Coordinates of C-alpha atoms in Angstrom, one line a residue:
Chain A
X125 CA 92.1 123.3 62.6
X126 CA 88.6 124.4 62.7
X127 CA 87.0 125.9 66.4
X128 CA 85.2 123.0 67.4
X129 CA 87.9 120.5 66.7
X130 CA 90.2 122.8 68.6
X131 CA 87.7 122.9 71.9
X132 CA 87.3 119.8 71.6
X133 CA 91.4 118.5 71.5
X134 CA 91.5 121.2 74.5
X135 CA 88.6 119.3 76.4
X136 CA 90.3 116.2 75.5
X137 CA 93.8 117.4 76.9
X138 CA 92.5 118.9 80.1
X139 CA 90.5 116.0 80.8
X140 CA 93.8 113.6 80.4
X141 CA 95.6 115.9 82.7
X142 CA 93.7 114.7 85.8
X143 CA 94.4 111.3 84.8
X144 CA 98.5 111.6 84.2
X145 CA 98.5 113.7 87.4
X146 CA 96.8 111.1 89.3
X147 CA 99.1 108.0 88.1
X148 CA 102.1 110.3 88.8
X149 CA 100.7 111.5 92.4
X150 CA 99.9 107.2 93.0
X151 CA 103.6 106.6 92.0
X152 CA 105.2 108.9 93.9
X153 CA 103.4 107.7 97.2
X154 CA 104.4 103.9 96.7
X155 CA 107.8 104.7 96.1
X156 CA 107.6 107.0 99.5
X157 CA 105.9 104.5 101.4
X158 CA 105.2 101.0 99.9
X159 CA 102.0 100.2 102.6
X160 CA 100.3 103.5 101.9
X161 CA 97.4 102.9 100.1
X162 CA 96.8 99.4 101.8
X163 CA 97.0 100.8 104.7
X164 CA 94.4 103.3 103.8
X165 CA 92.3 100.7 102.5
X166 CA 92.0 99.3 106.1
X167 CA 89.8 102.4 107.1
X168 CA 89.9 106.0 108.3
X169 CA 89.8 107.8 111.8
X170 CA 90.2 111.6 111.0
X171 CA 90.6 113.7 113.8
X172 CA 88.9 116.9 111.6
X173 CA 85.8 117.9 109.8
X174 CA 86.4 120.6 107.8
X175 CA 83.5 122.7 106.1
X176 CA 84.8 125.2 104.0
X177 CA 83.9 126.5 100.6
X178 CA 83.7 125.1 97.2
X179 CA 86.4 127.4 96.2
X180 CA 89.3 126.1 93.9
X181 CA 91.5 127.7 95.8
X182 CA 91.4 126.2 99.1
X183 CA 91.8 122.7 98.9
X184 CA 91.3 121.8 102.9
X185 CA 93.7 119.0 103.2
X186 CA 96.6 120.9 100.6
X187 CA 96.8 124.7 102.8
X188 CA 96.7 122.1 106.3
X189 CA 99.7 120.3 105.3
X190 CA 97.1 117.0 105.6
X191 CA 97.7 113.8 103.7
X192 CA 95.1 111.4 102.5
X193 CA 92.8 110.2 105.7
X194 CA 93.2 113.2 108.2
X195 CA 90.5 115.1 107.6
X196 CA 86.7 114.4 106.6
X197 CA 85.4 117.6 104.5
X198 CA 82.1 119.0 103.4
X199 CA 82.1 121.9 100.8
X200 CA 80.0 124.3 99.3
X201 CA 79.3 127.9 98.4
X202 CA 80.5 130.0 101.0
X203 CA 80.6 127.3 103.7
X204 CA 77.0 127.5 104.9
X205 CA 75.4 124.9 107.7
X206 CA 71.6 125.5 107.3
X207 CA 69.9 123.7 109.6
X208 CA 67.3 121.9 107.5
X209 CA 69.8 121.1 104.7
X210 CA 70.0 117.3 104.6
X211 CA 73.5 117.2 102.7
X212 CA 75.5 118.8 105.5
X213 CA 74.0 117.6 108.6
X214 CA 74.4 114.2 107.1
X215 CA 78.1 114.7 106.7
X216 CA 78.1 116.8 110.8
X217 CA 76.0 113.4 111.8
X218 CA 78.7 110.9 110.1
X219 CA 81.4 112.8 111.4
X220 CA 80.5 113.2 115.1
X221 CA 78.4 109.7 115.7
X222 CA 80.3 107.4 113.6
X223 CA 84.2 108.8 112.9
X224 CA 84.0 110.7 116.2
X225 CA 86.1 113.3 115.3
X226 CA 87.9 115.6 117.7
X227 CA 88.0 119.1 116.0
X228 CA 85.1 120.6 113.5
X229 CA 86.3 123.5 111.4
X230 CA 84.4 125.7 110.0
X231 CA 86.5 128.0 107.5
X232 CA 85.5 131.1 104.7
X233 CA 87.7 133.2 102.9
X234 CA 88.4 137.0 102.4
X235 CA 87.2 137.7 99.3
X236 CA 84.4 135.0 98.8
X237 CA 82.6 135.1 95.6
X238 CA 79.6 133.7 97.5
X239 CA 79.4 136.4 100.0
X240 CA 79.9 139.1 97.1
X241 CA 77.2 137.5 95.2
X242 CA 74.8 137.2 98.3
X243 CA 75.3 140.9 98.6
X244 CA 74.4 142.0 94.8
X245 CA 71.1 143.5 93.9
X246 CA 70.5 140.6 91.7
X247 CA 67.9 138.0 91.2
X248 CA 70.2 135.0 90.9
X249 CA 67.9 132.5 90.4
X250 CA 68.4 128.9 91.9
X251 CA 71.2 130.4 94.1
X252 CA 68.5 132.9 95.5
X253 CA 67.6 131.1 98.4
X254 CA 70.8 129.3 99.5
X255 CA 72.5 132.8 99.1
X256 CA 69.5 134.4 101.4
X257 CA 71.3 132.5 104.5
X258 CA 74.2 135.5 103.7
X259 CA 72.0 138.6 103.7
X260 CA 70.3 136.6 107.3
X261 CA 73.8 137.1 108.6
X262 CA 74.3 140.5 107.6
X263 CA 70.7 141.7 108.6
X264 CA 71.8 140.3 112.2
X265 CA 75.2 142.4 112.1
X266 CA 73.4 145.4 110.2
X267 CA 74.7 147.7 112.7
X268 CA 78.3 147.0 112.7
X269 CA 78.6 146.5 109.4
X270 CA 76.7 149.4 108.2
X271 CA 79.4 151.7 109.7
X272 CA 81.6 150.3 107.8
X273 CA 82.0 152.4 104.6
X274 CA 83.8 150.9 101.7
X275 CA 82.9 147.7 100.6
X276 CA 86.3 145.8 100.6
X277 CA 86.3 145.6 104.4
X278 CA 82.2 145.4 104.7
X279 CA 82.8 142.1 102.9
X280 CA 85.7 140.8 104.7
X281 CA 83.7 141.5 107.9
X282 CA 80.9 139.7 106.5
X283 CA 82.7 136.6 105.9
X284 CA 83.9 136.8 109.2
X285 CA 80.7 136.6 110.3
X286 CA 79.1 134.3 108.8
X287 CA 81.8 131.8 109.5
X288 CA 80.7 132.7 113.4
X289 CA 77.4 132.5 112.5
X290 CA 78.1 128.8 110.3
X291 CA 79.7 127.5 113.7
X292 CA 77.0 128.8 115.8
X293 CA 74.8 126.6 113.1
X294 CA 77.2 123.6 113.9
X295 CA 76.8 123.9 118.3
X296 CA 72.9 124.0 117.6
X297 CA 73.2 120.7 116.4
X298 CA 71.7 117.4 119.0
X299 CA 75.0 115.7 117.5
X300 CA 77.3 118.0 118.7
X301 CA 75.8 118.9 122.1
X302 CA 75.2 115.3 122.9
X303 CA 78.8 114.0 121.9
X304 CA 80.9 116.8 123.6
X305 CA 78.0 116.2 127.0
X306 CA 79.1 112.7 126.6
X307 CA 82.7 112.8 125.4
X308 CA 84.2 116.5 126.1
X309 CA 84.7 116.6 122.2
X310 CA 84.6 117.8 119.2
X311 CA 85.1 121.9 119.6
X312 CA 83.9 123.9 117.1
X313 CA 86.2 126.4 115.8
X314 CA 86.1 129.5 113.2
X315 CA 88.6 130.3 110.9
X316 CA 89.3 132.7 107.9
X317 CA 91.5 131.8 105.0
X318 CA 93.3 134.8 103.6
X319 CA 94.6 134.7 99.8
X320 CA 97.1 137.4 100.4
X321 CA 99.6 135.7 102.7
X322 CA 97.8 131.8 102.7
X323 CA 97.3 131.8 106.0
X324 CA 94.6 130.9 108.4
X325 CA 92.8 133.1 110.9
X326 CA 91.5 131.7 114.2
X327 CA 88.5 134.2 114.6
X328 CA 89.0 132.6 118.4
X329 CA 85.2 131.2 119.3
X330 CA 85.4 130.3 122.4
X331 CA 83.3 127.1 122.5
X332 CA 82.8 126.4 125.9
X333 CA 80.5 130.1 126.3
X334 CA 79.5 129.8 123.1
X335 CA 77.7 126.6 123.9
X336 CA 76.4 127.9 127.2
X337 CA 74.8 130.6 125.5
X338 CA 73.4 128.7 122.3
X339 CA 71.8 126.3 124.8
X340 CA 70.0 128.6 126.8
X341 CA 67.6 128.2 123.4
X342 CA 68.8 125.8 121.2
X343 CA 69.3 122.6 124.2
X344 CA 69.0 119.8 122.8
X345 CA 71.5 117.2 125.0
X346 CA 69.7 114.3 125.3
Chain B
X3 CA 105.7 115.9 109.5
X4 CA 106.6 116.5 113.3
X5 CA 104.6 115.3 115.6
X6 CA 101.8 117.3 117.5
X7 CA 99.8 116.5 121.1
X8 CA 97.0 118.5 119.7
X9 CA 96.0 118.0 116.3
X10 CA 94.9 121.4 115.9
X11 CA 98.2 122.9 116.3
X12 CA 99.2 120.4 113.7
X13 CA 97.2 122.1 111.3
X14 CA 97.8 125.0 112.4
X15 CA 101.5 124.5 111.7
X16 CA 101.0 122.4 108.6
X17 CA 99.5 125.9 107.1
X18 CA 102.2 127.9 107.8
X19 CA 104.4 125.8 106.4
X20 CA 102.0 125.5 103.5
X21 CA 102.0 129.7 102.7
X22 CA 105.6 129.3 103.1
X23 CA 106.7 126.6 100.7
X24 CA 104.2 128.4 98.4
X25 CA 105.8 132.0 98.5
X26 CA 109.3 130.3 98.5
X27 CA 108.7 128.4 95.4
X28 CA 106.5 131.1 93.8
X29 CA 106.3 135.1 95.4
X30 CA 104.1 136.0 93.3
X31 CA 101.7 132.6 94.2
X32 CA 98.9 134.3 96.4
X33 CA 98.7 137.5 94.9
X34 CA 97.4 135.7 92.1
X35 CA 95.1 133.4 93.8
X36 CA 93.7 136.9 95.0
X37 CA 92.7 138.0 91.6
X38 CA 90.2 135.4 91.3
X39 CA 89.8 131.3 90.2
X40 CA 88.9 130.3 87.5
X41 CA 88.6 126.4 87.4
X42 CA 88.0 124.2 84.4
X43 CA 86.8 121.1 86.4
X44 CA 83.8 121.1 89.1
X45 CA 84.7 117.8 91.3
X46 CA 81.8 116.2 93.2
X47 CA 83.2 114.1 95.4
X48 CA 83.0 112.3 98.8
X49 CA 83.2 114.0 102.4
X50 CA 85.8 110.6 103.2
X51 CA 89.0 112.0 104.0
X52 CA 91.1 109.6 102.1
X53 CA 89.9 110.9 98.5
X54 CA 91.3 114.8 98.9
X55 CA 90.4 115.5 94.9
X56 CA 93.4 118.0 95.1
X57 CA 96.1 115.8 96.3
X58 CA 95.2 112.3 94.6
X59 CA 95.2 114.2 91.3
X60 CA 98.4 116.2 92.3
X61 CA 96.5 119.6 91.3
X62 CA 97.0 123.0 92.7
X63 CA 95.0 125.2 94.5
X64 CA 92.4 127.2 91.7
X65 CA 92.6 124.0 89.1
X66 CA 89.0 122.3 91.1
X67 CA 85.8 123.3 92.3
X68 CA 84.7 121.1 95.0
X69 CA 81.2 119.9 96.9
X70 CA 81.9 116.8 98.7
X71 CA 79.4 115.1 101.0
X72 CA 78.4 111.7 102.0
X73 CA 78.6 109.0 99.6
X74 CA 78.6 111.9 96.8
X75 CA 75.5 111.5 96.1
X76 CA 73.1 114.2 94.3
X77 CA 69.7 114.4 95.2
X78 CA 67.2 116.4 93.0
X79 CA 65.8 118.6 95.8
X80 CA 69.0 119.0 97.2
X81 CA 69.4 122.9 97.3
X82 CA 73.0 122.6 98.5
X83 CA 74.7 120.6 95.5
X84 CA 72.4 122.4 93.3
X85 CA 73.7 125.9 94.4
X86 CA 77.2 124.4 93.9
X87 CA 76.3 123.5 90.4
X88 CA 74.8 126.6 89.5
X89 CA 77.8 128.9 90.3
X90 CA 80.7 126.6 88.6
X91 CA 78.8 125.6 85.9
X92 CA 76.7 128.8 85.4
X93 CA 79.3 131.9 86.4
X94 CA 82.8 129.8 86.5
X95 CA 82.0 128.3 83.3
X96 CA 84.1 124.7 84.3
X97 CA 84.2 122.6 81.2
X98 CA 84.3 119.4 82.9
X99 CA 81.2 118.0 85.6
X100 CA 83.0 115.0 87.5
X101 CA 81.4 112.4 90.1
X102 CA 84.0 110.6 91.8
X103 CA 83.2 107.7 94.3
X104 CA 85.2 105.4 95.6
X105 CA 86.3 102.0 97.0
X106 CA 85.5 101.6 100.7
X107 CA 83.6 103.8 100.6
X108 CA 81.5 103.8 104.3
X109 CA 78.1 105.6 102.7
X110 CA 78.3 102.2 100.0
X111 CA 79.0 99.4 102.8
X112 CA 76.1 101.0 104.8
X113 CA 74.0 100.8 101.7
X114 CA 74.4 97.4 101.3
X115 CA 72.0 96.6 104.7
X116 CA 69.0 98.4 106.6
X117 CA 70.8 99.4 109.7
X118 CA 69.4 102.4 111.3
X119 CA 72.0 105.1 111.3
X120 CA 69.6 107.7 112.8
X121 CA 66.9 109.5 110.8
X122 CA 69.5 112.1 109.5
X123 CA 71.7 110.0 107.4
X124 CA 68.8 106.9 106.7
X125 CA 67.7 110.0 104.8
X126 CA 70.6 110.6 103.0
X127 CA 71.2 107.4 102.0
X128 CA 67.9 105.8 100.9
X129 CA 68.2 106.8 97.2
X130 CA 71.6 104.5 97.4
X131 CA 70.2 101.7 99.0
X132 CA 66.9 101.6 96.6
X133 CA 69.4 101.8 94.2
X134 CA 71.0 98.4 96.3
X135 CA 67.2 96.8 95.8
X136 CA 67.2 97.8 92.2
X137 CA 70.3 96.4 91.3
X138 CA 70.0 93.0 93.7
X139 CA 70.1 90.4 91.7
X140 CA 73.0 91.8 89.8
X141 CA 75.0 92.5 93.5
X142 CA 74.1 89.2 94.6
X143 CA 76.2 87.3 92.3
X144 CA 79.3 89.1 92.9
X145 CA 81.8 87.5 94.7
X146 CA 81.7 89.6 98.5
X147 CA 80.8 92.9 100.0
X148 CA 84.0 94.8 98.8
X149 CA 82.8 93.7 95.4
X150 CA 79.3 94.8 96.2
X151 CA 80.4 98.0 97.8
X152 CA 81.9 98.9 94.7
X153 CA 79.3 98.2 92.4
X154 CA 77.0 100.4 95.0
X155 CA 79.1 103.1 94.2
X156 CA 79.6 102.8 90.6
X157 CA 75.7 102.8 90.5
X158 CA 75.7 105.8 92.6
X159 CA 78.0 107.9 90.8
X160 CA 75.6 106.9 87.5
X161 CA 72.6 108.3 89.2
X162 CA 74.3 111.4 90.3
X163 CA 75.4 112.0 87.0
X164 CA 71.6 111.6 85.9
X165 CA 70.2 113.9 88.3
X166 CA 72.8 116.0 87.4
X167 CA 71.7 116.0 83.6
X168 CA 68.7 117.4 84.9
X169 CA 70.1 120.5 86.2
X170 CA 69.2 123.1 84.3
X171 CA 72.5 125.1 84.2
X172 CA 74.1 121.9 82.9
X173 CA 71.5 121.1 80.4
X174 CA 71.9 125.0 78.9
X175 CA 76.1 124.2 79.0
X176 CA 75.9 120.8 77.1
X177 CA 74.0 122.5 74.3
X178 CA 75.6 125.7 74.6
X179 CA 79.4 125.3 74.8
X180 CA 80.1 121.3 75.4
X181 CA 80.3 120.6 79.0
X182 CA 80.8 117.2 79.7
X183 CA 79.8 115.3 82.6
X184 CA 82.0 112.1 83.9
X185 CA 82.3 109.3 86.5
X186 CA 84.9 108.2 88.3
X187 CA 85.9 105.6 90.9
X188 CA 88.7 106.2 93.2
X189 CA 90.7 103.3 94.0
X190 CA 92.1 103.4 97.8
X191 CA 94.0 100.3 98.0
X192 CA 96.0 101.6 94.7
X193 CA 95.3 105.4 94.8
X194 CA 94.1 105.5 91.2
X195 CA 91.5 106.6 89.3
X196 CA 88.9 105.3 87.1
X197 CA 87.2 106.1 84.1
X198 CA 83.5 104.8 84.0
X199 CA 82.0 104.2 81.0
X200 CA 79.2 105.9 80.0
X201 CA 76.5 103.7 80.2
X202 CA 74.0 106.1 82.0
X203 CA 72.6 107.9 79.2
X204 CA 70.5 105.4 77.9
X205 CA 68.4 105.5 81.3
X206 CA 68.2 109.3 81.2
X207 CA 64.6 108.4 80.4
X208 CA 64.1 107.4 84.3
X209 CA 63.0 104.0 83.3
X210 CA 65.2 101.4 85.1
X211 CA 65.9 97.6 83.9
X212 CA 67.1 94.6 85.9
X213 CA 70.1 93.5 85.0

């Protein structure tokens, strides 16, 4: 069989995997529960927004032991919230006005290829500017991570930060500061994924001073 | 699953029980997920949490690259899905582009009127409700909303699959090494997928005709 036939068989197969996988995944939930889907169909009230990155290898809902309509999600590279980017706010305004949901997550991972990349001495083209948000972040950690001498740790540190820095984005928000004035939710919380034990890390952002503090600049609760 | 008063110690919970079930059935699971992904499909999908691309197509973690945001819709000056773009189709190298709306889908329904859901999202949703305007004689004879709704959607994922043509990462992949780029329609009421057919490209021109 010549190359291109065999790429394209290949293309073919991997393409037809999504499908089987999907009919077997539909079976499986009717025979568990014969109402699911309907059921789903009715609506959904998730009690998380999740904004993590595009990564394969955390899908939100799989690594949270969530099922279908428990959590809303919004991802892309390296789980930025920038304030004058129309896609996320627009999933942070649905979320909070209309699904009201009780918990926003904001979660990176140890060894994000985003973060890495942010850091290269590299024109990357189109990623240039959405990357720049990254070296922002580390230009307002310089210190602390400067002293920090190999690069391994430098960048798990950075990703740490910047998911502080992405749920400092979130509180500046009018959405969230007017809901949780009005309601007492959502909180905001920062968490790390690590790869080398699947867990989660609570970085522990304590909302209630984080929002006192944001607001002495960024107020906007009414 | 056990039951939680807090739903953050749910999850909490749910992912411990996650990294173990992983390491049980496979040790050596995570240390390979640390060496790196390398996906073949870049799913574009909707922020609604009853469409999780991993679970509905009962993948694992590392098989899909996600963006998921309202309504998944792509807009042309929209930096964010653009960046997404860019590093799976230009440095991952996925083979397959998908766009996957849905049925039910809330973005759709709120498409179908002019109800002011704050400047924010009116933003985000005018190129689907012109696309509502375009398409209006065409919506008006289907039978209800749900019908409508899902024609919104269908429409939707076709334009995001143009824009998406226009990206020049994924122009330089079709030529260079056969990316393809595909819709889909999630079905909620029956959890299954659907193929659309392509019936986009003829419009790539940016010329629209009533139907």
């Amino acid at each position: 069989m010549s190359d291109p036939e065999r790429v394209q068989k290949y293309l073919q197969q991997s393409h037809d995997k999504i499908f089987e996988s999907n009919r077997k995944w539909a079976e499986e939930q009717k025979a568990k529960n014969p109402e699911f889907f309907e059921k789903l169909s009715a609506g959904q009230s998730p009690e998380y927004l999740w904004i993590g990155c595009s990564d394969s290898r955390i899908p939100a809902e799989a690594i949270t032991g969530l099922g279908p309509g428990e959590m809303f999600i919004h991802r892309n590279i390296a789980n930025l919230v920038c304030n004058t980017d129309l896609n996320v706010m627009s999933v942070v305004n649905y979320a909070v006005r209309h699904l009201k949901v009780k918990h926003i997550v904001v979660c990176g991972h140890y060894g994000c290829g985003g973060v890495k990349a942010a850091m290269t001495p590299q024109d990357l083209g189109l990623l240039n500017p959405w990357l720049r948000n990254i070296r922002d972040v580390y230009r307002l950690h310089e210190d602390e991570l400067d002293t920090i001498k190999e690069d391994g740790p430098r960048y798990d540190r950075l990703v740490e930060l910047n998911v502080m820095e992405q749920a400092r984005n979130v509180i500046k928000t009018a959405a969230i500061q007017q809901a949780y004035k009005r309601d007492g939710f959502p909180i905001v919380h920062a968490w790390v994924f690590g790869f080398n034990d699947g867990l989660l890390k609570d970085l522990k952002l304590d909302f209630e001073s984080e929002l006192a503090k944001i607001q002495k600049i960024y107020n906007l609760p009414s | 699953m056990a039951s939680y008063q807090d739903p953050l110690d749910r999850i909490v919970a749910g992912n411990r029980v996650y990294a173990q079930h992983t390491t049980e059935q496979d040790p050596t699971a995570f240390v390979e997920l640390s060496k790196g992904q390398a996906p073949e499909i870049l799913w574009i999908g909707c922020a609604d949490s009853r469409v999780p691309e991993t679970t509905v197509c009962n993948c694992r973690p590392g098989d899909i690259f996600v963006h998921r945001n309202i309504a998944n819709t792509v807009h042309a000056d929209d930096l964010n899905a653009a960046s997404v773009v860019e590093y799976a189709v230009a440095f991952l190298k996925v083979r397959k582009v998908v766009v996957c709306g849905h049925t039910k889908c809330g973005g759709a329904v709120a498409s179908l009127g002019d109800a002011d859901l704050g400047v924010t999202l009116n933003t985000w949703l005018h190129p689907v409700r012109e696309l509502r305007r375009k398409h209006k004689t065409e919506l008006e004879r289907l039978l209800d909303d749900d019908a409508r709704a899902v024609r919104v959607a269908e429409l939707n994922v076709h334009q995001s699959l143009d824009v998406l043509k226009q990206h020049p990462a994924i122009k330089k992949a079709i030529n260079e090494r056969g990316l393809s780029l595909h819709g889909l329609i999630y079905d909620i009421g029956q959890g299954q997928l659907r193929l659309l057919e392509e019936t986009s490209s003829k419009k790539s021109n940016g010329l629209w005709s009533p139907n």
